[in-house]
PDB file of C-alpha atoms and ligand atoms in Angstrom:
ATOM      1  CA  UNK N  25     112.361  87.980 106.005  1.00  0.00           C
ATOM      2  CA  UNK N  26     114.657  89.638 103.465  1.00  0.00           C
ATOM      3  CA  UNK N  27     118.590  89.993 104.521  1.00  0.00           C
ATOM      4  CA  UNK N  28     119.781  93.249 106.610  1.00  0.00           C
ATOM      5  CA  UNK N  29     121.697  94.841 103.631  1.00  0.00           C
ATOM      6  CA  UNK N  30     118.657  94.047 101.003  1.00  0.00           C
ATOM      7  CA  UNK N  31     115.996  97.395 100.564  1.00  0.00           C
ATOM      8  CA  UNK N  32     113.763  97.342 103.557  1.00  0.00           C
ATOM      9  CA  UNK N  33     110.498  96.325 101.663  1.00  0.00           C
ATOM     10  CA  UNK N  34     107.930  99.153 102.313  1.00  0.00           C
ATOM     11  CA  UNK N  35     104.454  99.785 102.448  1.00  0.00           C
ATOM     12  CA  UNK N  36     102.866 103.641 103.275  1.00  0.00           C
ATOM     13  CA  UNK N  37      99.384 103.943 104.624  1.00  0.00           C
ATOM     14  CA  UNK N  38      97.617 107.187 103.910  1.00  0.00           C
ATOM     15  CA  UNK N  39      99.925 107.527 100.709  1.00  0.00           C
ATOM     16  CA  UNK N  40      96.823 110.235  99.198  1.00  0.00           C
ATOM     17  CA  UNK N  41      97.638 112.825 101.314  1.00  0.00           C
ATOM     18  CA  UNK N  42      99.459 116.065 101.808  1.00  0.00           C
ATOM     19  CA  UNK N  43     102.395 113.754 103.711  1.00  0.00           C
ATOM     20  CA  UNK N  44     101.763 110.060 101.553  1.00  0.00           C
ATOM     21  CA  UNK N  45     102.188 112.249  98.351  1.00  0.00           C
ATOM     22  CA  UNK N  46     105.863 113.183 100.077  1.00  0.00           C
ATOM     23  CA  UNK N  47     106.847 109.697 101.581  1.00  0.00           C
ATOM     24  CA  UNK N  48     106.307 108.222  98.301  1.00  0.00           C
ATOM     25  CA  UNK N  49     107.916 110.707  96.160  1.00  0.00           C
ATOM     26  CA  UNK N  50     111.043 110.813  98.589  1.00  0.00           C
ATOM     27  CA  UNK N  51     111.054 107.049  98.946  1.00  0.00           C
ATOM     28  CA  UNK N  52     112.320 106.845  94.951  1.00  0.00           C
ATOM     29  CA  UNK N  53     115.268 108.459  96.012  1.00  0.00           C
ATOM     30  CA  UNK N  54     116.016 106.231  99.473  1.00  0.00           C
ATOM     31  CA  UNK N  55     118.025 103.487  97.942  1.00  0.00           C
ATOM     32  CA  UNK N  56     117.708 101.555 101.582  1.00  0.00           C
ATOM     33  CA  UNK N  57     113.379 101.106 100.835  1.00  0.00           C
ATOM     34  CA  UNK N  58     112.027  99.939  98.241  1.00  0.00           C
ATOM     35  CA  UNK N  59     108.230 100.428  98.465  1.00  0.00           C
ATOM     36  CA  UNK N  60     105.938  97.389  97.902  1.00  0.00           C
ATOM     37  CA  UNK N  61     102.423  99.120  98.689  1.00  0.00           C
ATOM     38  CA  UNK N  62     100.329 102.396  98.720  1.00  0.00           C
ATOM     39  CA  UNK N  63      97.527 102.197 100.813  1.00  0.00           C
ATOM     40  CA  UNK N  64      94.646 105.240 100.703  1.00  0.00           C
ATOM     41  CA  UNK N  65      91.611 105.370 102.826  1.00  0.00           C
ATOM     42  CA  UNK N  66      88.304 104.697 100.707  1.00  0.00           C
ATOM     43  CA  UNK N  67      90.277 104.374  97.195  1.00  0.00           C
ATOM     44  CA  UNK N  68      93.375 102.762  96.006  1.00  0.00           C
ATOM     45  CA  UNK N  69      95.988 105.599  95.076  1.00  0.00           C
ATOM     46  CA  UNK N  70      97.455 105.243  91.450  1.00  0.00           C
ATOM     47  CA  UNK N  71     101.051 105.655  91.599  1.00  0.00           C
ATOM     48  CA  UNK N  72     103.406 104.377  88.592  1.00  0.00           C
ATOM     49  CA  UNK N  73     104.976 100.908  89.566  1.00  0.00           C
ATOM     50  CA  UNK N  74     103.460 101.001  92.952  1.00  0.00           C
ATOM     51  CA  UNK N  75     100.576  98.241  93.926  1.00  0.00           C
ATOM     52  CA  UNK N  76      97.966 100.537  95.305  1.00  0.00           C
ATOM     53  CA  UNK N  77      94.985  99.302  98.056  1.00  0.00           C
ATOM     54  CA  UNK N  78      92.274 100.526  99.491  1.00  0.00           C
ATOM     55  CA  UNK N  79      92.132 100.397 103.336  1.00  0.00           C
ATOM     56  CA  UNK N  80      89.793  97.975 103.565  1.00  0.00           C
ATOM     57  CA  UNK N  81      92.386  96.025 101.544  1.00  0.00           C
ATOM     58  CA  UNK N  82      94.971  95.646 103.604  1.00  0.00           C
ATOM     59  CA  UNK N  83      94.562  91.460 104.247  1.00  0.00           C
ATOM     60  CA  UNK N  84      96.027  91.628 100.346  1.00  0.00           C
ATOM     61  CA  UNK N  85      99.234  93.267 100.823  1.00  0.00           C
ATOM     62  CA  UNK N  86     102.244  91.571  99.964  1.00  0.00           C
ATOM     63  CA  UNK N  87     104.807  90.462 102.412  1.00  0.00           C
ATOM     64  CA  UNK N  88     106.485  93.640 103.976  1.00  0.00           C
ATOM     65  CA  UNK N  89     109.329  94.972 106.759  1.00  0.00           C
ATOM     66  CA  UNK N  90     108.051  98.344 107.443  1.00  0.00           C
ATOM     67  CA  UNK N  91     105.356 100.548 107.446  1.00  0.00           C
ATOM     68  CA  UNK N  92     104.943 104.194 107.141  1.00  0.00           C
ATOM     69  CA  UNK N  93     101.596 105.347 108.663  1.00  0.00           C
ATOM     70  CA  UNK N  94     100.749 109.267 107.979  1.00  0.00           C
ATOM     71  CA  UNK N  95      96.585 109.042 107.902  1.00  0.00           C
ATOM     72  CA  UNK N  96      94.146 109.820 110.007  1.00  0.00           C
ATOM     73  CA  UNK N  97      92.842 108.213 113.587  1.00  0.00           C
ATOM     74  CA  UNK N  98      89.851 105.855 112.244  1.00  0.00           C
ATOM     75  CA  UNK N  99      92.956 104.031 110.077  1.00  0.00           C
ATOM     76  CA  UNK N 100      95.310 103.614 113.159  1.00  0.00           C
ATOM     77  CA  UNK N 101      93.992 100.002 114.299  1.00  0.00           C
ATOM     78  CA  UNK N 102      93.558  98.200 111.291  1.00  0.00           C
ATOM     79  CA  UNK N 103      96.960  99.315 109.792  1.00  0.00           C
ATOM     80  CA  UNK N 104      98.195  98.545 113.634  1.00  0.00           C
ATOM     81  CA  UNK N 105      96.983  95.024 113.461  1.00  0.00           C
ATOM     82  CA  UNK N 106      98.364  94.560 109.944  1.00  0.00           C
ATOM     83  CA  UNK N 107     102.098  95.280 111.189  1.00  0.00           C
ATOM     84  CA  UNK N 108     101.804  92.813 114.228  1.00  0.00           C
ATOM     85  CA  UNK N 109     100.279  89.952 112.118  1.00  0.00           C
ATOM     86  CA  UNK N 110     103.047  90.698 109.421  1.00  0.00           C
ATOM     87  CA  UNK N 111     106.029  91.195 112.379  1.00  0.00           C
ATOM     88  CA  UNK N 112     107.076  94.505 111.028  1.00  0.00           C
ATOM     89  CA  UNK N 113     108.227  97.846 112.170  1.00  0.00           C
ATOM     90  CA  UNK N 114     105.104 100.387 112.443  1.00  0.00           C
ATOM     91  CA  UNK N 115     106.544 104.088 111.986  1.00  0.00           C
ATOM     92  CA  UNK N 116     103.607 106.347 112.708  1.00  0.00           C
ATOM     93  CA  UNK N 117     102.968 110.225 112.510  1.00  0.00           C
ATOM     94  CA  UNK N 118      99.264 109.887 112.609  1.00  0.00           C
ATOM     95  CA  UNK N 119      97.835 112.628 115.470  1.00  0.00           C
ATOM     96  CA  UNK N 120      94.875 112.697 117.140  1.00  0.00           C
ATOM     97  CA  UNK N 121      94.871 109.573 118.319  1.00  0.00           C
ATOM     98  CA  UNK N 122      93.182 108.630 121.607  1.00  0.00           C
ATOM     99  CA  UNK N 123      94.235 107.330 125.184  1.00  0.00           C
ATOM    100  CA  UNK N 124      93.347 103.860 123.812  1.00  0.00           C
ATOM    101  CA  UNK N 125      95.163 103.448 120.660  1.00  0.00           C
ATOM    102  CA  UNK N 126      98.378 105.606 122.383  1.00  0.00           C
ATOM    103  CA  UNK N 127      97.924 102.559 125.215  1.00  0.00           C
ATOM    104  CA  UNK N 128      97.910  99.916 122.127  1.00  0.00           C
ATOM    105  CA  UNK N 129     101.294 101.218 120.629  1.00  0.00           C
ATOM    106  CA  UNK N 130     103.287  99.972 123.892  1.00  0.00           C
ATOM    107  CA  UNK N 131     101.454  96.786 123.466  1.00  0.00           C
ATOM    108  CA  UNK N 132     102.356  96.416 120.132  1.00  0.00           C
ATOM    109  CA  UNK N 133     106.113  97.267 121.681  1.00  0.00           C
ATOM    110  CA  UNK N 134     106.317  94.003 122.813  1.00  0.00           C
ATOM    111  CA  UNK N 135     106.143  92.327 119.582  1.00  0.00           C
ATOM    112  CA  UNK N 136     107.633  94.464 117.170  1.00  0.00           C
ATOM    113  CA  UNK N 137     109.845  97.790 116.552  1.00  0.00           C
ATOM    114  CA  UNK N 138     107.523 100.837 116.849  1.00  0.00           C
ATOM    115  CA  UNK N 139     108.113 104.583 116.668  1.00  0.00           C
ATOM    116  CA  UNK N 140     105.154 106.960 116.747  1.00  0.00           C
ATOM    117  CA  UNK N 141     105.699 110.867 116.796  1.00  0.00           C
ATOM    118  CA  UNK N 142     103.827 114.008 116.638  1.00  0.00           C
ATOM    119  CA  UNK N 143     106.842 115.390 114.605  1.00  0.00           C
ATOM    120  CA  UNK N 144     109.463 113.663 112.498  1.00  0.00           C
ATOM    121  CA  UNK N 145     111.851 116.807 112.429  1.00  0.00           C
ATOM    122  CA  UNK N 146     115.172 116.912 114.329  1.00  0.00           C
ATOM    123  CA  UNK N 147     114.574 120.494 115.164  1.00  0.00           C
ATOM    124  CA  UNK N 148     111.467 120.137 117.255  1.00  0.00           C
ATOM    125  CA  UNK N 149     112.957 117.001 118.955  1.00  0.00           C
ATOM    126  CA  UNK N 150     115.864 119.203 120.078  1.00  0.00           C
ATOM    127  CA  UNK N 151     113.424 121.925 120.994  1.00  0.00           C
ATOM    128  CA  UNK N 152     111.722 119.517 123.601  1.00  0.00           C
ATOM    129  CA  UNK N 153     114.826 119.145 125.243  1.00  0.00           C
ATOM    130  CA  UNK N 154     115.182 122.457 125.209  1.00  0.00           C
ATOM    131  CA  UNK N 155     111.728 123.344 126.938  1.00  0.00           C
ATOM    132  CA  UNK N 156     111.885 120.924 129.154  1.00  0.00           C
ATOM    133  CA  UNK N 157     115.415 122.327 130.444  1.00  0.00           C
ATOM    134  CA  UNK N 158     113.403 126.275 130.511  1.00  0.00           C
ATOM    135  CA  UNK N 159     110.651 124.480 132.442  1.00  0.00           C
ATOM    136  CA  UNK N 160     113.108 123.234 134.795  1.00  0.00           C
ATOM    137  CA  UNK N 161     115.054 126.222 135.828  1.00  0.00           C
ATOM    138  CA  UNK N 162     111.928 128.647 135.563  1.00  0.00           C
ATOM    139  CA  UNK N 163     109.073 126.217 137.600  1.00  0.00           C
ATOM    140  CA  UNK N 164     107.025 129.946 138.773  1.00  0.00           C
ATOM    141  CA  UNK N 165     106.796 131.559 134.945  1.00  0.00           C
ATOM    142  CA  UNK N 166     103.725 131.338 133.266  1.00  0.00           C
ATOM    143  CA  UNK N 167     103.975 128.650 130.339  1.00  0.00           C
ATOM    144  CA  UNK N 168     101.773 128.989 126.731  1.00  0.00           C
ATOM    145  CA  UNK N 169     102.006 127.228 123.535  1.00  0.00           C
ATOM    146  CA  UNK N 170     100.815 128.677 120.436  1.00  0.00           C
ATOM    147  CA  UNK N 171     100.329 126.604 117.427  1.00  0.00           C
ATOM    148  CA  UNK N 172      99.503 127.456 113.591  1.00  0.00           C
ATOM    149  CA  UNK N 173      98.690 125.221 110.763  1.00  0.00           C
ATOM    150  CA  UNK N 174      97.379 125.381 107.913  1.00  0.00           C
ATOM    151  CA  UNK N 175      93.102 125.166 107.166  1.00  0.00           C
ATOM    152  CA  UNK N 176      92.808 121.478 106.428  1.00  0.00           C
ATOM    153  CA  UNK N 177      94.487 120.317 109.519  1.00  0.00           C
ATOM    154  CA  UNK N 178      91.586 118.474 111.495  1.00  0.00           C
ATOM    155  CA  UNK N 179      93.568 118.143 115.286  1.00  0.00           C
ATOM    156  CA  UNK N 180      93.503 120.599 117.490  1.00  0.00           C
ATOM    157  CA  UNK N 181      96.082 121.392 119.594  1.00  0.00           C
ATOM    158  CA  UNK N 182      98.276 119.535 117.101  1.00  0.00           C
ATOM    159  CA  UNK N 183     100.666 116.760 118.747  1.00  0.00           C
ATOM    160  CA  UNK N 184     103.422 118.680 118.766  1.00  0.00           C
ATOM    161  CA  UNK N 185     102.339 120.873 120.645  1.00  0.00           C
ATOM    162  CA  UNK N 186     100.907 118.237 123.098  1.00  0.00           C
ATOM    163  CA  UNK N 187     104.010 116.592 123.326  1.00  0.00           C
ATOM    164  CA  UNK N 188     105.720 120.033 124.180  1.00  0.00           C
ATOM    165  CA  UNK N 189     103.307 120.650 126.752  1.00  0.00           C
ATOM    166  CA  UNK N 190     104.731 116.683 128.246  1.00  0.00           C
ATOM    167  CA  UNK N 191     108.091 118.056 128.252  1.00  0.00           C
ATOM    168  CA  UNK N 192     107.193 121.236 130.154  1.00  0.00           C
ATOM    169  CA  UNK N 193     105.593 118.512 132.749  1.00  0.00           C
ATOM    170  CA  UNK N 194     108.448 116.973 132.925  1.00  0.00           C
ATOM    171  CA  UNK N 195     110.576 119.721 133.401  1.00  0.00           C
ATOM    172  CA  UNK N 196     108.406 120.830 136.331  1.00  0.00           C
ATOM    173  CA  UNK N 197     105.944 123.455 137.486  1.00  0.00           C
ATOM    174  CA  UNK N 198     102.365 123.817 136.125  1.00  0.00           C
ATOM    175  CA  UNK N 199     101.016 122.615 132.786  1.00  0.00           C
ATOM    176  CA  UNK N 200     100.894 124.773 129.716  1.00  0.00           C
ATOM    177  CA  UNK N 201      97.885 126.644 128.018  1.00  0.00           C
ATOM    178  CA  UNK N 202      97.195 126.138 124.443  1.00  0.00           C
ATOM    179  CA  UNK N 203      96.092 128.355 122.076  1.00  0.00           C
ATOM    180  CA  UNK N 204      95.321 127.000 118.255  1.00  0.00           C
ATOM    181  CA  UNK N 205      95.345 129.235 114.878  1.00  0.00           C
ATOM    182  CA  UNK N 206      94.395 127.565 111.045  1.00  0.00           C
ATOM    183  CA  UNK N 207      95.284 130.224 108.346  1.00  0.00           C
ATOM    184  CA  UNK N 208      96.574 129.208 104.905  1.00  0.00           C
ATOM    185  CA  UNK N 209      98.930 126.687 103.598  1.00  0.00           C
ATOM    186  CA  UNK N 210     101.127 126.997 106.656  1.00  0.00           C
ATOM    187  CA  UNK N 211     103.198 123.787 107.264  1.00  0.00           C
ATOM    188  CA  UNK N 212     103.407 123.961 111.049  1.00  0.00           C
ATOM    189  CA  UNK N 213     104.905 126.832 113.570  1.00  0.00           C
ATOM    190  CA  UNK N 214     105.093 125.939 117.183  1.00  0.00           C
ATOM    191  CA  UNK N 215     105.698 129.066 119.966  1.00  0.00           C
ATOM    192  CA  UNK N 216     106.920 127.970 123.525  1.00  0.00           C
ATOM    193  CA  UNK N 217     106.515 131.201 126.036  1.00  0.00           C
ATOM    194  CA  UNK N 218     107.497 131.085 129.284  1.00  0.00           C
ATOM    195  CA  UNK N 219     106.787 134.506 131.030  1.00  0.00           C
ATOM    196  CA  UNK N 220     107.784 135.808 134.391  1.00  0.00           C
ATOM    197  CA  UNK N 221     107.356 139.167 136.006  1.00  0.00           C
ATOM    198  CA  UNK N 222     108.977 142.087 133.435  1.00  0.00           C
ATOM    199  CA  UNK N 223     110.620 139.227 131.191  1.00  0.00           C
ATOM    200  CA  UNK N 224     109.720 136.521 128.597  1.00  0.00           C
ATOM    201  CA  UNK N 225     111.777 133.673 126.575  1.00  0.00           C
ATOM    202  CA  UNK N 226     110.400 132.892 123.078  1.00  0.00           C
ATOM    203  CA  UNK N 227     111.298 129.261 121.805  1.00  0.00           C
ATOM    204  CA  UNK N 228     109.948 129.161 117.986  1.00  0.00           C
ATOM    205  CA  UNK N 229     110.307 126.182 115.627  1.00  0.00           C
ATOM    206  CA  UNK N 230     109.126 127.053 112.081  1.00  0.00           C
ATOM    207  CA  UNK N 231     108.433 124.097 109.248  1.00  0.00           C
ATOM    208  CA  UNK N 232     108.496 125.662 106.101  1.00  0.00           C
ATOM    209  CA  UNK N 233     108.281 122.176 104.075  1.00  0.00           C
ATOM    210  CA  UNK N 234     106.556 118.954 104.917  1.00  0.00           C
ATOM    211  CA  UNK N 235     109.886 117.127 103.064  1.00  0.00           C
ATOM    212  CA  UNK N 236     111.454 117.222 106.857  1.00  0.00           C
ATOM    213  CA  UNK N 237     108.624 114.965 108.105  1.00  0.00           C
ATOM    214  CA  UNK N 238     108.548 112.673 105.278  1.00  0.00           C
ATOM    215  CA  UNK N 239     112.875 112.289 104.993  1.00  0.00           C
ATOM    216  CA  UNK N 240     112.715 111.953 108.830  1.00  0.00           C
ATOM    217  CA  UNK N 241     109.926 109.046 108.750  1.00  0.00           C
ATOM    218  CA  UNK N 242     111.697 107.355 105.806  1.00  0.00           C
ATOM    219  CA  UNK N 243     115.253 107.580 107.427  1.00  0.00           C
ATOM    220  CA  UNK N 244     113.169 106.316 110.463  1.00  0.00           C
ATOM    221  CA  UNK N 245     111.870 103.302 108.508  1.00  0.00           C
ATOM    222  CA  UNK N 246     114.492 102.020 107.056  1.00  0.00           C
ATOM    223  CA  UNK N 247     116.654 102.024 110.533  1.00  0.00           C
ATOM    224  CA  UNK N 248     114.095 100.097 112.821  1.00  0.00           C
ATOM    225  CA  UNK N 249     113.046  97.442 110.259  1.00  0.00           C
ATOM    226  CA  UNK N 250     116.083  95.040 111.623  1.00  0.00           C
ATOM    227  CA  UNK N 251     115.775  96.495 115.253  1.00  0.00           C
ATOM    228  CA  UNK N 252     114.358  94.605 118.348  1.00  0.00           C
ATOM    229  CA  UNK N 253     110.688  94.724 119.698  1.00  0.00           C
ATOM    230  CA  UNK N 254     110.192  98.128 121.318  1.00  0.00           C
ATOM    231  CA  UNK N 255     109.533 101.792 121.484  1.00  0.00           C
ATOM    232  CA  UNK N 256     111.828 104.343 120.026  1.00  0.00           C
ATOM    233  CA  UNK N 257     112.491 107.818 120.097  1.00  0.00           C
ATOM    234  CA  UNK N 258     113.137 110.169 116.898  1.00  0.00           C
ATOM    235  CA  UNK N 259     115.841 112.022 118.682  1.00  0.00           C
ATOM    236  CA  UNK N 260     117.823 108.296 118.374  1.00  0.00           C
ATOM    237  CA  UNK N 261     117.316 107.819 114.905  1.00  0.00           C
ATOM    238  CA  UNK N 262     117.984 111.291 113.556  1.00  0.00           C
ATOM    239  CA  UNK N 263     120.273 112.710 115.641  1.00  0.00           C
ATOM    240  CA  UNK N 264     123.281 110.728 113.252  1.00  0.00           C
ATOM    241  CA  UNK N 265     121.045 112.078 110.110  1.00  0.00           C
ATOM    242  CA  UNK N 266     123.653 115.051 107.930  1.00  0.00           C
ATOM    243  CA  UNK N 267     122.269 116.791 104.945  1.00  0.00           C
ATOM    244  CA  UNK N 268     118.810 117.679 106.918  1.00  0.00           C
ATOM    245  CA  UNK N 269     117.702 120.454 103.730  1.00  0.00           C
ATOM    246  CA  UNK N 270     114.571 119.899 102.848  1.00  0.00           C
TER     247      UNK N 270
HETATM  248  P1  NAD E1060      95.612 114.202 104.542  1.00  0.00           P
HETATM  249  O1  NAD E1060      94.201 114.424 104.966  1.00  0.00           O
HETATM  250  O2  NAD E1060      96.180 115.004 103.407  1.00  0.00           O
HETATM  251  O3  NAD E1060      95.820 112.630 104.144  1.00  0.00           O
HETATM  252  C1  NAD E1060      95.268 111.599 104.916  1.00  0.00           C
HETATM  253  C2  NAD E1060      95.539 110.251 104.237  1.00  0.00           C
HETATM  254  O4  NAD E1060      94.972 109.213 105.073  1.00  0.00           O
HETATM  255  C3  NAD E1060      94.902 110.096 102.853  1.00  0.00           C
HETATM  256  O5  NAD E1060      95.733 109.283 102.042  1.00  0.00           O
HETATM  257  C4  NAD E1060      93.601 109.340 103.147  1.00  0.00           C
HETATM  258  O6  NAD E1060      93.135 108.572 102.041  1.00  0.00           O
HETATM  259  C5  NAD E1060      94.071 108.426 104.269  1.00  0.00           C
HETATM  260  N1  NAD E1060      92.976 107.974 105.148  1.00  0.00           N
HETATM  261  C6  NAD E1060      91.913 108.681 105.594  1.00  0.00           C
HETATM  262  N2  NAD E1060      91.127 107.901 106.363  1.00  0.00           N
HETATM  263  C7  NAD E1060      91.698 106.660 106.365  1.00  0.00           C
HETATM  264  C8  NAD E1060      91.361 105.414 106.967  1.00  0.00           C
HETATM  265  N3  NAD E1060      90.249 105.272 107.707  1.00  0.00           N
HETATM  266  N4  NAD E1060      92.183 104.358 106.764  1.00  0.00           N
HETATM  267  C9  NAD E1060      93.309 104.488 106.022  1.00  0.00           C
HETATM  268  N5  NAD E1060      93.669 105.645 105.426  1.00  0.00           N
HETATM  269  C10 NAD E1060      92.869 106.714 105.597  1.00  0.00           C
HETATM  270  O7  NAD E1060      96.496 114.400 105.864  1.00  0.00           O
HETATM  271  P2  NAD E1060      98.047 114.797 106.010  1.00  0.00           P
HETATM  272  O8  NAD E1060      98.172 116.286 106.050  1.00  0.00           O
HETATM  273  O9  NAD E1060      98.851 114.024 105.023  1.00  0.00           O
HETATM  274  O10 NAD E1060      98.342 114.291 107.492  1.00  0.00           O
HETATM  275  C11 NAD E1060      98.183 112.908 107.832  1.00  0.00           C
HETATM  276  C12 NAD E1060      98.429 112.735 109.314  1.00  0.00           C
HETATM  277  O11 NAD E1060      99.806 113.030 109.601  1.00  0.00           O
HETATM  278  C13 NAD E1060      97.604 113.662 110.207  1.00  0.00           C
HETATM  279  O12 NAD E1060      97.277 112.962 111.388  1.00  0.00           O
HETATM  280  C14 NAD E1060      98.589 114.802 110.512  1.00  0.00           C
HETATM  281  O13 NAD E1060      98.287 115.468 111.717  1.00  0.00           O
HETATM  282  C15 NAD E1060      99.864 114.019 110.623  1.00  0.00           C
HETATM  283  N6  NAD E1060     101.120 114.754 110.423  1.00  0.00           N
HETATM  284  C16 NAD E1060     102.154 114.361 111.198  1.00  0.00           C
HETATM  285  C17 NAD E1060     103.402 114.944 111.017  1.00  0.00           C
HETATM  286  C18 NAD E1060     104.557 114.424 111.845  1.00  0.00           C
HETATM  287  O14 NAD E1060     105.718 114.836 111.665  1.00  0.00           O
HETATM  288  N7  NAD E1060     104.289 113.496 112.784  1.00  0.00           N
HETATM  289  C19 NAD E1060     103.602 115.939 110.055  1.00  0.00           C
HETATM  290  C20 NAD E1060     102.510 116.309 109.259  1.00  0.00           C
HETATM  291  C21 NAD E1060     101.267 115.696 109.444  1.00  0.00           C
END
């Protein structure tokens, strides 16, 4: 294992995509990473300097700390198993995942540093405090969340809004209703209503760039690759972050 104040060696799984094409780009300009690895799903991705690797690939990596993981559900496992047979920190934004492989990230809590979340920006997880505080004090008003994304997102509701709807549960009162809308490039809007009789609050979080994801995953990355075994929370990491502008 390298020293503490040495780069955290990196590797990013799903580096092909909308978010991977950000994570990598950003990570040239993290001086605490230095990434080792690009991993794609059926190709290797062909990025200057970077050892690239299929998915299927991923016995052949080189020795890492961290990985980023922004791909897509039938990737979660193997990429999973990589980081526990390596001992590194597994920082996933990956959505749509199901009951099991949710279940397998507290396993893997046990035996190494692990952060997953729907959304890596520090305004939504301040606006899930938020909700859950409306949710709280207003357990009779009707709750809805609307969410819209852009045409080539494939979940539906998107994890943020699922993990809104959790913090309106744990507020109190009854569960939300969801309500989905794919139109355009949009990078990801989120609308939290809670309605009573002849009044309404309107909680809106708008992401105009997918840079806040992929700064908040790296910043994420590079502070839980020294950490203890266990599951942690964005809020934690980013809250000390300055100079959010995407
Ligand atoms: P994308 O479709 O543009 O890219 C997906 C990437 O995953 C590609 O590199 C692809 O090659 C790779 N991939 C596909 N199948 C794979 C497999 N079986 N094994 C390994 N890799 C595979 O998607 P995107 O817009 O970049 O989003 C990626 C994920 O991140 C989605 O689940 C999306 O919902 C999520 N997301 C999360 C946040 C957040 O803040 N948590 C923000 C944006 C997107």
């Amino acid at each position: 294992m390298a020293a503490a104040d040495s780069p955290v060696r990196l590797v990013i799984h799903g580096a092909s995509g909308r978010m991977g094409q950000a994570l990598v780009r950003l990570c040239a300009e993290a001086p605490a990473l230095r990434l080792v690895a690009a991993v794609a799903g059926s190709e290797a991705p062909h990025i200057a300097g970077v050892p690239g690797f299929a998915a299927g690939e991923l016995a052949s990596l080189p020795a890492f700390e961290a990985c980023i993981d922004f791909s897509l559900p039938a990737g979660f496992d193997r990429v999973l198993d990589r980081c526990l047979a390596q001992g590194a920190a597994f920082v996933s934004g990956t959505t749509g995942l199901d009951s099991h492989q949710l279940a397998r990230l507290d396993e893997a809590a046990a035996r190494i540093p692990v952060l997953w979340a729907a959304n890596f920006s520090l305004g939504v997880a301040v606006l899930q405090d938020l909700v859950r505080r409306a949710a709280a004090a207003l357990p009779q008003w009707h709750r809805d969340i609307v969410e819209t994304h852009h045409v080539h997102k494939k979940d539906a509701p998107s994890g943020t809004a699922l993990a809104l709807g959790e913090s309106i549960v744990e507020g109190g009162g009854a569960a939300p209703h969801y309500a989905s809308l794919r139109a355009g490039d949009i990078v990801g809007e989120h609308l939290v209503q809670f309605t009573g009789a002849g009044e309404r609050i309107e909680l809106i979080h708008r992401a105009t760039h997918r840079d806040i994801f992929a700064r908040g995953a790296l910043h994420c990355a590079s502070a839980l690759a020294h950490r203890a075994p266990g599951r942690y929370r964005v809020i934690d990491l980013l809250s000390g972050m300055t100079g959010r502008g995407a």
